[in-house]
Structure formats: structure tokens, C-alpha cells
Amino acid sequence: MLLGRAGGWRVTTYYTALESLYDGELKAVKGCARFHCSHGRTPLGKYPEDFLKVVQMEGSGRITGGPRRGRYLNWSHSVGFWLDDSTRDSRGRPLKPWTSAAADRSVLARGQRFAILGCGRDGSGRPIEPKVCAAFRGARWTVTDLFRPGYGGENHADVYLGEEKGSRLSESPFYTTLNGATLGPS
């Protein structure tokens, strides 16, 4: 059984940025010093500007230096920045690498489990590397997060890979888009 039509999905990836991999000019950030706060004005520290851009795109980054080392700088359009002890989905639960996924609620419902049965091609039209496709196919995903309305689109899922390791994940073959992927229930 398939979810949608074979080869009809676009699967993107998201991850937790690692501050030590960025070296942009330091920029002061204000927000909430704790979880369950919105649009706070508390100083949260200074961080590389390129790290902050990734946190705003991906949703979270682990702080690797200074007094907040080991904490997470999280971001949401509806909340702004906040410090936390974990990455979070839209309901406040910790994200799980190679398990948590996001989708538009009209495409995949919260709590729905799925597997990637076929990987399709990357953004350049090349087939996904076999070892990369095997990793995606071996995972079982659960929709725990929802796109901002209108952001996800039809037949689009976003899967969480965890934290950047060693070198920037964006330079890794796992940070890719699976165009023409096939999904099935898990």
C-alpha cells in the first residue's frame, strides 16, 4: 500500500545546527530564557550571525561555547527565540533524530507513521546515492510537527536528521531533497 501516488512526494530534511561550525560576526539575541514564553526581551547571548540564520531556518541550534554551552537556542515564527534543554516540535515535545517528521496537516496527519519506500532524485536530478537512500528507507518516521499553514504544500514531508556532526550537515549527502519519493504506511 502507498501513501499518495508512487514517485509523487517531495521529502526535505531539517536538522539541529551546531554553533561551533559557524564563524560569522557575533550578533546579540533577545528572547525567552525558558520554554513556555513568547516574544521575550531577555538577552540570550551573542552568536555567529550565520548560525542564527540556520537556527531560524531549521528551528534549533545547540550552543557549544560560553555560559549557555549545551543548551539549545530554538526559534519559531510564533514565539521568537528561546533557550531550552532540547529541540522541540510544535507541541513542545523533544524531536527524535531519524524518527520525527513534519508535514502539512492536510497531507499527513499528526501522529501518522510512514516509511520512505523509494528515494527518487536529488535537487539536481541525480539519483540519490544508494547508501543515503538505504538510510532513509531504513527509518520509520512519525509526523510530530506541522508546517506553518501554506508552507509545506501538497505531498511534502520534512524529516528530522538530528544534530550536525563533524562538518556542516548541509555539506553532507544526507542534507538533500528527495524529489519523486514514494511513501508508504509504517
Coordinates of C-alpha atoms in Angstrom, one line a residue:
M1 CA 0.0 0.0 0.0
L2 CA 1.2 3.5 -0.8
L3 CA 0.5 6.9 0.6
G4 CA -0.4 9.0 -2.4
R5 CA 1.0 8.0 -5.8
A6 CA 4.3 6.3 -6.4
G7 CA 7.0 8.8 -7.0
G8 CA 4.7 11.7 -6.1
W9 CA 6.4 13.0 -2.9
R10 CA 9.0 15.7 -2.1
V11 CA 10.8 14.9 1.1
T12 CA 13.1 17.6 2.6
T13 CA 15.3 17.4 5.7
Y14 CA 15.8 19.5 8.8
Y15 CA 18.4 19.4 11.5
T16 CA 19.8 21.0 14.6
A17 CA 22.7 23.4 13.9
L18 CA 25.9 23.1 15.9
E19 CA 27.2 26.6 16.9
S20 CA 30.9 25.6 16.7
L21 CA 30.6 25.0 12.9
Y22 CA 29.8 28.7 12.3
D23 CA 32.1 31.7 12.4
G24 CA 30.1 34.7 11.4
E25 CA 30.1 38.1 13.1
L26 CA 28.6 37.8 16.6
K27 CA 25.1 39.2 17.0
A28 CA 23.2 39.7 20.2
V29 CA 19.9 37.9 20.6
K30 CA 16.9 38.6 22.8
G31 CA 14.1 36.2 23.6
C32 CA 12.8 33.9 26.3
A33 CA 15.2 32.5 28.8
R34 CA 12.9 29.5 29.3
F35 CA 10.4 27.3 27.5
H36 CA 6.7 28.4 27.5
C37 CA 7.3 32.0 26.9
S38 CA 6.6 34.1 23.8
H39 CA 8.5 37.0 22.3
G40 CA 10.6 37.7 25.3
R41 CA 13.1 40.5 25.6
T42 CA 15.7 38.8 27.8
P43 CA 19.3 38.9 26.5
L44 CA 20.2 35.4 25.4
G45 CA 23.8 35.9 24.4
K46 CA 25.8 36.6 21.3
Y47 CA 26.1 34.1 18.5
P48 CA 27.6 33.9 15.0
E49 CA 25.2 35.5 12.5
D50 CA 25.3 32.6 10.1
F51 CA 24.4 30.2 13.0
L52 CA 21.4 32.4 13.8
K53 CA 20.2 32.3 10.2
V54 CA 20.4 28.5 10.2
V55 CA 18.5 28.3 13.6
Q56 CA 15.8 30.5 12.1
M57 CA 15.5 28.2 9.1
E58 CA 15.9 24.8 10.8
G59 CA 14.3 25.7 14.2
S60 CA 17.1 24.9 16.6
G61 CA 20.8 25.0 17.3
R62 CA 23.0 23.6 20.1
I63 CA 25.1 26.2 21.8
T64 CA 28.7 24.9 22.1
G65 CA 30.5 27.8 24.0
G66 CA 30.1 30.2 26.8
P67 CA 27.9 30.0 29.9
R68 CA 25.0 28.5 27.9
R69 CA 27.1 25.7 26.5
G70 CA 25.0 22.5 25.9
R71 CA 21.7 24.4 25.8
Y72 CA 19.6 24.9 22.7
L73 CA 18.7 28.1 21.0
N74 CA 15.3 27.4 19.5
W75 CA 13.2 29.6 17.1
S76 CA 9.6 29.7 16.0
H77 CA 7.8 32.3 14.0
S78 CA 5.1 32.4 16.6
V79 CA 7.4 32.5 19.6
G80 CA 10.7 34.1 18.5
F81 CA 14.0 32.8 20.1
W82 CA 14.1 30.9 23.4
L83 CA 16.7 28.9 25.4
D84 CA 15.8 25.3 26.1
D85 CA 17.3 21.9 27.2
S86 CA 16.1 20.2 24.0
T87 CA 14.9 20.7 20.4
R88 CA 11.1 20.8 20.2
D89 CA 8.2 20.0 17.9
S90 CA 5.2 22.4 17.7
R91 CA 3.6 20.7 20.7
G92 CA 6.8 21.1 22.8
R93 CA 8.0 17.5 22.7
P94 CA 11.7 16.8 22.0
L95 CA 12.5 15.9 18.4
K96 CA 13.9 12.4 17.8
P97 CA 16.5 12.0 15.0
W98 CA 15.6 9.8 12.1
T99 CA 12.1 9.4 13.6
S100 CA 10.4 12.9 13.9
A101 CA 8.8 14.4 10.7
A102 CA 6.8 17.4 9.8
A103 CA 4.0 17.8 7.2
D104 CA 1.1 20.0 6.3
R105 CA -1.9 18.6 8.3
S106 CA -3.9 18.3 5.0
V107 CA -1.2 16.0 3.6
L108 CA -0.2 13.8 6.6
A109 CA -1.9 14.0 10.0
R110 CA -0.1 14.5 13.2
G111 CA 0.8 11.1 14.6
Q112 CA 0.7 9.4 11.2
R113 CA 3.6 7.0 10.7
F114 CA 5.3 6.5 7.4
A115 CA 8.2 4.9 5.6
I116 CA 10.2 6.1 2.6
L117 CA 9.9 3.3 0.1
G118 CA 11.7 4.9 -2.8
C119 CA 14.0 8.0 -2.8
G120 CA 13.7 9.4 -6.3
R121 CA 16.2 12.1 -7.3
D122 CA 18.0 15.0 -5.7
G123 CA 17.5 18.6 -6.4
S124 CA 19.9 18.4 -9.4
G125 CA 18.0 15.4 -10.9
R126 CA 20.6 12.8 -10.0
P127 CA 19.6 9.6 -8.3
I128 CA 20.1 9.6 -4.5
E129 CA 23.3 7.7 -3.5
P130 CA 22.4 4.1 -2.6
K131 CA 23.8 4.3 1.0
V132 CA 21.9 7.6 1.5
C133 CA 18.7 6.1 0.2
A134 CA 19.2 3.0 2.3
A135 CA 19.4 5.1 5.5
F136 CA 16.2 7.0 4.6
R137 CA 14.4 3.7 3.7
G138 CA 15.6 2.1 7.0
A139 CA 14.0 4.8 9.1
R140 CA 10.4 4.9 10.4
W141 CA 9.0 8.4 10.6
T142 CA 6.2 9.8 12.7
V143 CA 4.6 13.2 12.0
T144 CA 5.1 15.1 15.2
D145 CA 5.4 18.6 13.8
L146 CA 3.3 20.6 11.4
F147 CA 4.3 23.2 8.8
R148 CA 3.2 26.7 9.2
P149 CA -0.1 26.8 7.2
G150 CA 0.7 27.2 3.5
Y151 CA 4.4 26.4 3.9
G152 CA 4.6 22.6 3.4
G153 CA 2.5 22.2 0.3
E154 CA 1.0 19.2 -1.3
N155 CA 2.8 15.8 -1.0
H156 CA 5.7 17.3 1.0
A157 CA 7.2 15.8 4.2
D158 CA 10.2 17.1 6.1
V159 CA 12.2 14.6 8.1
Y160 CA 14.4 15.4 11.1
L161 CA 18.0 14.1 10.9
G162 CA 19.3 15.3 14.3
E163 CA 22.4 17.4 15.0
E164 CA 25.2 18.4 12.6
K165 CA 28.2 16.1 13.1
G166 CA 31.9 16.9 12.4
S167 CA 31.3 19.1 9.3
R168 CA 28.3 21.1 8.3
L169 CA 25.4 18.7 7.7
S170 CA 24.5 21.0 4.8
E171 CA 27.6 19.6 3.0
S172 CA 26.6 16.0 3.8
P173 CA 24.8 13.8 1.2
F174 CA 22.0 13.3 3.8
Y175 CA 21.1 17.0 3.7
T176 CA 19.1 16.7 0.5
T177 CA 15.7 16.7 -1.1
L178 CA 14.1 13.5 -2.3
N179 CA 12.2 14.6 -5.4
G180 CA 9.8 11.9 -6.7
A181 CA 10.0 9.8 -3.5
T182 CA 7.5 7.1 -2.7
L183 CA 5.9 6.9 0.8
G184 CA 4.0 4.1 2.5
P185 CA 2.5 3.5 5.9
S186 CA 4.8 2.2 8.6

